[in-house]
Structure formats: C-alpha cells, structure tokens
Short mmCIF file of C-alpha atoms in Angstrom, two decimals:
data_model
loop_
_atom_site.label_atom_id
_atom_site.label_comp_id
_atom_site.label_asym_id
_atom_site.label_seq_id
_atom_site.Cartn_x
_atom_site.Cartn_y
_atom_site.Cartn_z
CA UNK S 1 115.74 220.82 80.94
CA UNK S 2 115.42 223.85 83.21
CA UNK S 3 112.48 223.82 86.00
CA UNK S 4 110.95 227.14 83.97
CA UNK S 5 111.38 225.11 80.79
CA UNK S 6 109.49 222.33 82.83
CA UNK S 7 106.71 224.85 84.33
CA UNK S 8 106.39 226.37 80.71
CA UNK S 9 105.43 223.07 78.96
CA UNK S 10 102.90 222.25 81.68
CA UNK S 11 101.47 225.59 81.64
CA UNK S 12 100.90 224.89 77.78
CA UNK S 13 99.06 222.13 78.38
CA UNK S 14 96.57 224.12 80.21
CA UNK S 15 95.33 226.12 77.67
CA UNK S 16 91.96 223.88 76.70
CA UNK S 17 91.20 224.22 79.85
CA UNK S 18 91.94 227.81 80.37
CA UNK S 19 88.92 228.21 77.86
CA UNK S 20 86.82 227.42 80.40
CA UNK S 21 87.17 229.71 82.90
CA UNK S 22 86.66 233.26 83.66
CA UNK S 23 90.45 234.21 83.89
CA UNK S 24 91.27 233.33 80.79
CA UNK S 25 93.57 236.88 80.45
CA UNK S 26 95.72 236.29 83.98
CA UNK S 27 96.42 232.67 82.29
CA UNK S 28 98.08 234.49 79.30
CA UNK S 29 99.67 236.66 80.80
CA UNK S 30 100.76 234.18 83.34
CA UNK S 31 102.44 232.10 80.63
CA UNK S 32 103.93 235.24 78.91
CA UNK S 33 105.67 235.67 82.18
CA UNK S 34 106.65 232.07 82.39
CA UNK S 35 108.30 232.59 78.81
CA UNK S 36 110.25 235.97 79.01
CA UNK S 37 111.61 233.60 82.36
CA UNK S 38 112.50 230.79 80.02
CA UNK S 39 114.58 233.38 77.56
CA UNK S 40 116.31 234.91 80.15
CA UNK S 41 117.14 231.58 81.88
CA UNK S 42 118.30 230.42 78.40
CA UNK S 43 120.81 233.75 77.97
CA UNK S 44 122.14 233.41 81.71
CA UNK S 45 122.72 229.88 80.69
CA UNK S 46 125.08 230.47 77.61
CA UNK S 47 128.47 229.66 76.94
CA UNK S 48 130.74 230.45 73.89
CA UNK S 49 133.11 228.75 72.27
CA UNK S 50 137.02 229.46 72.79
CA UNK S 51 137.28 231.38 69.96
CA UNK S 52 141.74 231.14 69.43
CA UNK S 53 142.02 232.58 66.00
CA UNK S 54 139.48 230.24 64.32
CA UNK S 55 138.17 230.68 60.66
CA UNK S 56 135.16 231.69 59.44
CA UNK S 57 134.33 232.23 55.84
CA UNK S 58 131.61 234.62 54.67
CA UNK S 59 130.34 235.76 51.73
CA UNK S 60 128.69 239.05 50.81
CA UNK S 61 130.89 241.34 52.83
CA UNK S 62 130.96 244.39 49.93
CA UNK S 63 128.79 246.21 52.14
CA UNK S 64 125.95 245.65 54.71
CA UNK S 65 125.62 242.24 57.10
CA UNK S 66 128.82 241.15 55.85
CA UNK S 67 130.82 243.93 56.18
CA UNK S 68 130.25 244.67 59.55
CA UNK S 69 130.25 241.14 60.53
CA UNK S 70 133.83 240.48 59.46
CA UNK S 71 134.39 243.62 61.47
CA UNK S 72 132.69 242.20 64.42
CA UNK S 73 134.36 239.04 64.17
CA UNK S 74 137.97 240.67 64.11
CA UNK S 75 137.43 242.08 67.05
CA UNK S 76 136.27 238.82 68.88
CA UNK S 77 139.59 237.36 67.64
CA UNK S 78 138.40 235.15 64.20
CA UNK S 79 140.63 234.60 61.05
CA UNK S 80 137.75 236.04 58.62
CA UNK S 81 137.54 235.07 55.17
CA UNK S 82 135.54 237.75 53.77
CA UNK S 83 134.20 237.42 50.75
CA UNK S 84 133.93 240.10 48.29
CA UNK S 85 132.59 240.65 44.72
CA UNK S 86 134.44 243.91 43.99
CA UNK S 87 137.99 243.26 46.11
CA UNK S 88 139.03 245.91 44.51
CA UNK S 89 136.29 248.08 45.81
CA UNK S 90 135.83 250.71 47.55
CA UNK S 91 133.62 248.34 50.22
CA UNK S 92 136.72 245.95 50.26
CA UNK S 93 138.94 248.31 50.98
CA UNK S 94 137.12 249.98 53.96
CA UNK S 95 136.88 246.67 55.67
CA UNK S 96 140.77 246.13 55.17
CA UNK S 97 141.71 249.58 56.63
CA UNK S 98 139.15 249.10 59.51
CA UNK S 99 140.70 245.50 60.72
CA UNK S 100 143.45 243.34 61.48
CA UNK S 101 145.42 241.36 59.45
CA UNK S 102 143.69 238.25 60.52
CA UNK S 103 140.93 239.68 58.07
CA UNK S 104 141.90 238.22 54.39
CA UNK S 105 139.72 239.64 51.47
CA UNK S 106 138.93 236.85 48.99
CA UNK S 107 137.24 237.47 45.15
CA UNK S 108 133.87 236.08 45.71
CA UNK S 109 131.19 235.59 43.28
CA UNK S 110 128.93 232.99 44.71
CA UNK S 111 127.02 232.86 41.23
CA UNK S 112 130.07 231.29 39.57
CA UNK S 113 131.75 227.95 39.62
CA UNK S 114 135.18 229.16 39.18
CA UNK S 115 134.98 232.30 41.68
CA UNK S 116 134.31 229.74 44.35
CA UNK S 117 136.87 227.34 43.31
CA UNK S 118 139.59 229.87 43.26
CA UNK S 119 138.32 231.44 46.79
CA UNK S 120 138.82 227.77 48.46
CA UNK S 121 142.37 227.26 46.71
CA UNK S 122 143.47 230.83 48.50
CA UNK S 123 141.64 229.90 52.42
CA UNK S 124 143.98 226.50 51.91
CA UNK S 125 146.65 228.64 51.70
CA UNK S 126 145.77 230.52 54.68
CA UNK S 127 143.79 228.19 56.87
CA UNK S 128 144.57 228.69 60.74
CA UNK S 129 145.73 226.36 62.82
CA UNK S 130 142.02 225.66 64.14
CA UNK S 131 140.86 225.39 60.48
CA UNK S 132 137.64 226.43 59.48
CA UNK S 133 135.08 226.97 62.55
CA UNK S 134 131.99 228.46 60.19
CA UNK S 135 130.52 229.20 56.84
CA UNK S 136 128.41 232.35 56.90
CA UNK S 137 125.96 232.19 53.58
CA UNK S 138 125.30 235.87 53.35
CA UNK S 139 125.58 237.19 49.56
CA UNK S 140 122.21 237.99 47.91
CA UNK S 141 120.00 240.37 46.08
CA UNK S 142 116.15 241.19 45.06
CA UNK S 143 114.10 241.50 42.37
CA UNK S 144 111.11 242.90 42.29
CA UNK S 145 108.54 242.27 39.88
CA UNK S 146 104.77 240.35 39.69
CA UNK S 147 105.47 237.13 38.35
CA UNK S 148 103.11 238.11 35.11
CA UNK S 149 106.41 240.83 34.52
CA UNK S 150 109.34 239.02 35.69
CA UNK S 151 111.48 237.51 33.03
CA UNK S 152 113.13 233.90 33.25
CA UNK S 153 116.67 235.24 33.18
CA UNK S 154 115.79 237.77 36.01
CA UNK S 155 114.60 234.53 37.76
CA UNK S 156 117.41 232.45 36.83
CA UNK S 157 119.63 235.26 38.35
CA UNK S 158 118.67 236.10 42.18
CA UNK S 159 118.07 232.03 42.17
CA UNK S 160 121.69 232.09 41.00
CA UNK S 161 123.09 234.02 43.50
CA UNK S 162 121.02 233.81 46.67
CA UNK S 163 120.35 229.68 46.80
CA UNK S 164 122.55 228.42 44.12
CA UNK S 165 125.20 230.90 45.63
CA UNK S 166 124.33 228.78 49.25
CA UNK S 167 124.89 226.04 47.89
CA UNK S 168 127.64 226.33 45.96
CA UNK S 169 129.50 227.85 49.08
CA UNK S 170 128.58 225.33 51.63
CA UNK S 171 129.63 222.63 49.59
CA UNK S 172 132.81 223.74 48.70
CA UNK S 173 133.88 224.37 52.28
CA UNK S 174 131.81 222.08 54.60
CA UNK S 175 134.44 219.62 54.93
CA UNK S 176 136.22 221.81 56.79
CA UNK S 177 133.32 222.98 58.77
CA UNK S 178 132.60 218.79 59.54
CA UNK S 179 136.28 218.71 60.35
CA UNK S 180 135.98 221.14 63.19
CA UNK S 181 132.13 220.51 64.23
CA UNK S 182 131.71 223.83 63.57
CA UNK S 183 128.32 225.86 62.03
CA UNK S 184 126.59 226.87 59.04
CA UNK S 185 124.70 229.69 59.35
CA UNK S 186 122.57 230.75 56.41
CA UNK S 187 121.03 234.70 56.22
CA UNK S 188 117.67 234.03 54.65
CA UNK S 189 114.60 236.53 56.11
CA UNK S 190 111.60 237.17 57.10
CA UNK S 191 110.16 236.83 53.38
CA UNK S 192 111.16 233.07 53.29
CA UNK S 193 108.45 232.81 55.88
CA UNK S 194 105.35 233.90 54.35
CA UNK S 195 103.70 235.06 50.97
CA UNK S 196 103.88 238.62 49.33
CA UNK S 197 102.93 240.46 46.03
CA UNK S 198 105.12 242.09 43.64
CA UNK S 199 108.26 239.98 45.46
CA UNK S 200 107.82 236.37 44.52
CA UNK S 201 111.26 235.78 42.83
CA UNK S 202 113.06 237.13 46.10
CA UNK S 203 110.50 234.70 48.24
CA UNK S 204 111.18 231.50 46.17
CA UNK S 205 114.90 232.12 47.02
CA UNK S 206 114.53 232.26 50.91
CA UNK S 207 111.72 229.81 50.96
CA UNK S 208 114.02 227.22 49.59
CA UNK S 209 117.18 228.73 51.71
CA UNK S 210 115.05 227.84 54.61
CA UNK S 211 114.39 224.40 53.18
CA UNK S 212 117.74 223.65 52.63
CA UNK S 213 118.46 224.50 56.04
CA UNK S 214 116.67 222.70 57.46
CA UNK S 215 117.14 219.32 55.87
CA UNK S 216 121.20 220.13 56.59
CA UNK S 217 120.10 220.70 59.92
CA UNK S 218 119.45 217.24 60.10
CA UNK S 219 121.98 215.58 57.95
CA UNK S 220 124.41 217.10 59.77
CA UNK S 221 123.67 215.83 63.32
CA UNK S 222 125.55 212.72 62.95
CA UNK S 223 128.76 215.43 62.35
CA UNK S 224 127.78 217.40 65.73
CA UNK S 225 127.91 220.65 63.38
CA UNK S 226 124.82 223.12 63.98
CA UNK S 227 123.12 225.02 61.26
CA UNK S 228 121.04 228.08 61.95
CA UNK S 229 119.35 230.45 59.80
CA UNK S 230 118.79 234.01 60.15
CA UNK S 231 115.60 235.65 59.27
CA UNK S 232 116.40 239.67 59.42
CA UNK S 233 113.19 241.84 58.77
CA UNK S 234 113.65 245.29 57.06
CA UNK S 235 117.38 246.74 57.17
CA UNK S 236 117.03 247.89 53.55
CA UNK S 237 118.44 251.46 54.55
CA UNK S 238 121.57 249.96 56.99
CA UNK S 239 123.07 247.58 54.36
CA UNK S 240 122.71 249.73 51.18
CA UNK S 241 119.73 248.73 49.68
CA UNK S 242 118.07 251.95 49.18
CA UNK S 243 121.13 253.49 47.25
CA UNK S 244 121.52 255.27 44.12
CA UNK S 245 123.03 252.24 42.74
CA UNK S 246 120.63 249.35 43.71
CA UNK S 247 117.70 252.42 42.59
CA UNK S 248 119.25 252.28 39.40
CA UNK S 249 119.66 248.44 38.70
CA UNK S 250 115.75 248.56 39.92
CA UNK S 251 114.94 250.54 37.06
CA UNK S 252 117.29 248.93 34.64
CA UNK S 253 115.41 245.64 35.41
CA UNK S 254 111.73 247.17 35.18
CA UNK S 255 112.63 248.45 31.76
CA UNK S 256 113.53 244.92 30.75
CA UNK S 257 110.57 243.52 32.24
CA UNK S 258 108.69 246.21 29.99
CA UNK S 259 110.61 245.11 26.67
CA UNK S 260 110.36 241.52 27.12
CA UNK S 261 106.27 241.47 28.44
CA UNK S 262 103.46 240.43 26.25
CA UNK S 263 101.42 243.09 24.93
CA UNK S 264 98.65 241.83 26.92
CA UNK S 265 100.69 242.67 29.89
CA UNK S 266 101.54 245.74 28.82
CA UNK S 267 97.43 246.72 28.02
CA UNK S 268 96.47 245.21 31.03
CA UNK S 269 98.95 246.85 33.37
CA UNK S 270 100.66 249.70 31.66
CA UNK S 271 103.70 251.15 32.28
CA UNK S 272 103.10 253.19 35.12
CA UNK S 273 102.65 250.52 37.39
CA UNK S 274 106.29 249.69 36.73
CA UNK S 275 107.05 252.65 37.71
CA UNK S 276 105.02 252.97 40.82
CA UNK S 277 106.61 249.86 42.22
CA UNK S 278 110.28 251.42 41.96
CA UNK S 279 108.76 254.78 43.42
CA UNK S 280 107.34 252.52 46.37
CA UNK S 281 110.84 250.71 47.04
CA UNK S 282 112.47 254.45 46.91
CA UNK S 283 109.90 255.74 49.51
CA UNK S 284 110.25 252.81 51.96
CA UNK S 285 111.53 254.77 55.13
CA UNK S 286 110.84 251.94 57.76
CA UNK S 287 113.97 250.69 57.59
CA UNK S 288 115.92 250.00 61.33
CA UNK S 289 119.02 252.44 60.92
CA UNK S 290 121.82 250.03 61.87
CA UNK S 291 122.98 246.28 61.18
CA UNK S 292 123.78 245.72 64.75
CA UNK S 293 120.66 243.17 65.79
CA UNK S 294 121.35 241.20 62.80
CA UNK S 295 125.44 241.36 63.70
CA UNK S 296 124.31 240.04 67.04
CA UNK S 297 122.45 237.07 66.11
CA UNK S 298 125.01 236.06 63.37
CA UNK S 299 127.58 236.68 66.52
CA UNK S 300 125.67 233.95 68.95
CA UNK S 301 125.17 231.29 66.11
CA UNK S 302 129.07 231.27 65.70
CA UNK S 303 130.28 231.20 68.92
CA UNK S 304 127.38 230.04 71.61
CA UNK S 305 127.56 226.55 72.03
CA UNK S 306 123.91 225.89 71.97
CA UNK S 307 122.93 227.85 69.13
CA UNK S 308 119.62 228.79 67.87
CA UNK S 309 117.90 227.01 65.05
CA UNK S 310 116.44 230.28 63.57
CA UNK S 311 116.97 234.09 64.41
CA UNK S 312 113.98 236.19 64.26
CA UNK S 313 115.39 239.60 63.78
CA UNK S 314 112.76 242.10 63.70
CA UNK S 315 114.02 245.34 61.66
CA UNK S 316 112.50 248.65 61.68
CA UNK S 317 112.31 252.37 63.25
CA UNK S 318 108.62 251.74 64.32
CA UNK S 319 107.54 250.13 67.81
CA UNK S 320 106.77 247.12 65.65
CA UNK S 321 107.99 245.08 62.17
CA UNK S 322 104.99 243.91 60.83
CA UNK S 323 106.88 241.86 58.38
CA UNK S 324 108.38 239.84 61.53
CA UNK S 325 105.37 239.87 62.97
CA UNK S 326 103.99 238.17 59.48
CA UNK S 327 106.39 235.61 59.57
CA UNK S 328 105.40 233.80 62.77
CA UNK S 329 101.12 234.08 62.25
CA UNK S 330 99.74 230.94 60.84
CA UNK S 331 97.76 233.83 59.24
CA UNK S 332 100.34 235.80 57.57
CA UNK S 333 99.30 234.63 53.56
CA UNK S 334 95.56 235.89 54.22
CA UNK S 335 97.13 238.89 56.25
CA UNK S 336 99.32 240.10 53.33
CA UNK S 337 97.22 239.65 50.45
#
C-alpha cells in the first residue's frame, strides 16, 4: 500500500470528527485532493501484461463495443476471436477489411447451445501458442417495456441473450482462461446498478450480470484469474442503438406487447403510451458520440496486471451522466422514481 493510499484511509477516518468543526468544506476538499492523488498514483503505478499474440475471445462484435474492441486489440498485437451473429454481415466484414489476419471472425449466437459449441470447436483449431488470455462477455440487447406490458417470451429473450448468453460463453471457454490465469471481463452498465421505470427486463439482466460477477470474482481467486465488469453509461448513439433497425424491432415489440396485454391494460394505459415510449428512445440525443472510453476500460482490464474490479464509464455529450452518477448514490432508487 502506497503512503497516499495510507494518508487517504486515515483521512477517512476523520470524517465524524470533521462534523464538528467549522472547516468542515477545506476537510472535503482536502480528501478530494488526497483521492485524485491516489488515482494518479495508481495509473503511474501500472504495468501491462506482455501481450505476444495472446487470445482473446469476444462476443458481440457486429457493431458497437465489440467491433471496435477487436479493432483495438489487433492493433495491440492479440489473436481476437470475434464473435459475430451475422459473419456474413456487413459489420463482419468491415472488421475483417479493417484488421490483420490475427483477427478470426467466428458465428456467434450466445443465445444458442449449438452456436457456442461450434464457435469453441473452430478457436481449438486456431488457438495461439499462448492460448486463450481473456473472455470478453459483450453481446446484448434491450427491451423496453413496464413490466404490466412486457410479455414472458420478450423476458425470456434479452435474459437469453444478455446473462444466459454470459454464461453460456464463460463456461464454454474458461478453462482456457484458468489455463493461462487470464481475465473475464463482463460489459454489464450502469442500469445493473440502480432501479428505473419502463426498463426493468434490461435491469434484471445486468443486475444479475453483476451478481454473477462477482461471485466468479471470488471463485476464481484460487485460479489467480481476475474478473472485472464494465458498467458503460449512455453510448446508445456510438454502438448503433438508435438506428433504423433497432427503431424498428422497438416497435415490432410494442405492437406485441399491445396484442398480447389484458384489456385492462390496454383501458388503463392505452395505446399511445406505447407509442410515446418508442418516440422517447428515438429522441434520446445524450448519447457520448464515440466508443472510445468504454474501448479504454475494456483495454486496461485485459492487459494491466492489477485490474479493476468494476469500470465506471460515464457516457454522454453533457458535462455530466446522470445515469453514472445514479449508479454510485445510495440514493439513486428514490432519485429515479
């Protein structure tokens, strides 16, 4: 432990006292000082990994974090494994022309058995010499909807794909991972930290990501591999999730909430509030305009040998995310609703 770190921990244990006296403000911002010290001794103090061609498997790389990690990865000098759900798309195919051969696009559908059966038979044919240095959990999708409106199979499906899809991955290739005492790194968000209306199906998913996390945090100690989670706040606009497409599934799924809800639902609500809730994801506009901080945290969670537990990425084009800032208050459930 670093003398700041030291100085930091005793200055917390001031603060009952610090409500006794008159300077209460130059004691805060004493100990923010003593903590922007602590992160910058912590980044002078980092050291990365040798990197020498080592694999990392990641899913979701059609478009958005995915994509442009693979890319970022190539250039650091990683065999990728990107996973892909269309690897005959047109998202597939960018990321081939745009990197070396040491990127390998794999058919990836983390909501199915088989897909990820077939993806680990093809990275054992191609598995570096260094074998497999990390898993990168990063497929996933949302659906919105109150939970009064949201059907069980539109349930059943993001829990499908964005745990079940975790899961299914991590198992399949975490031997290797244990092999090489490698990482996990799971891209969960902000919303698995606190409470929000009209997204609950989405939050149940990264709630339980984080969960899962952090339990094979622990049971993987004994293995020296490190598991970190990324919590990215709103980057709806950089990875494609304010396209024509997604807009369309959006109102695809809001007309089968309408067919399949009670007709008390329907009296009580009425349509239009469907409709005002895919108007309201259309208009969002707050969106941070590239992937980059998110690509940067991923990065150091690979490849810094004392990685973080969780990533706090805040994500917007304001001065401040108020959806990061709702995931570390105590007070964020009262805050939001």
């Amino acid at each position: 432990m670093s003398p700041f770190e030291i100085l930091f921990l005793v200055s917390l244990c001031g603060v009952p006292y610090s409500l006794y006296i008159s300077s209460i403000w130059l004691y805060l911002l004493t100990l923010f000082f003593l903590y922007i010290c602590l992160e910058l001794t912590k980044r002078q103090r980092k050291e990365e990994i040798k990197i020498n061609g080592r694999g990392v498997v990641i899913s979701g790389c059609d478009t958005g974090f995915g994509h442009d990690l693979a890319k970022r990865l190539d250039v650091l000098g990683f065999t990728v494994f990107a996973g892909c759900l269309h690897p005959k798309g047109d998202g597939a195919k960018l990321l081939s022309k745009n990197t070396s051969k040491r990127v390998h696009i794999v058919s990836m559908d983390v909501g199915k058995d088989d897909s990820i059966a077939e993806a680990l038979d093809y990275v054992k044919t191609k598995l570096p010499k260094k074998g497999i240095w990390g898993i990168v959990s990063n497929a996933g999708f949302n659906v919105m909807g109150d939970v009064e409106w949201l059907t069980i199979g539109l349930i059943h499906k993001v829990m499908n794909v964005n745990f079940y899809g975790m899961i299914r991955l991590t198992k399949a290739f975490l031997p290797f991972v244990r092999k090489s005492r490698g990482r996990v790194v799971i891209v969960s968000s902000v919303k698995g930290c606190y409470p929000c209306p009209g997204d609950s199906a989405y939050h149940v998913t990264k709630f339980a990501l984080e969960t899962v996390a952090d339990s094979l945090r622990l049971e993987m100690i004994k293995f020296d591999v490190k598991v970190s989670v990324i919590e990215p706040g709103d980057f709806s606009t950089a990875t494609a999730c304010q396209n024509e497409i997604h807009f369309k599934r959006y109102k695809e799924e809001a007309e089968e909430m309408w067919r399949e809800a009670s007709e008390s639902v329907r009296t009580t609500y009425g349509k239009r509030y469907l409709e005002a809730m895919i108007e309201k994801q259309s208009a969002s506009l707050n969106s941070y305009p590239t992937t980059e901080p998110v690509i940067d945290a991923l990065e150091d969670a690979l490849i810094n040998t004392t990685p973080r537990t969780r990533y706090l990425v805040g994500g917007t084009n304001k001065m401040f995310d108020i959806n990061a800032i709702a995931a570390i208050s105590p007070l964020s459930a009262w805050v939001r609703v």
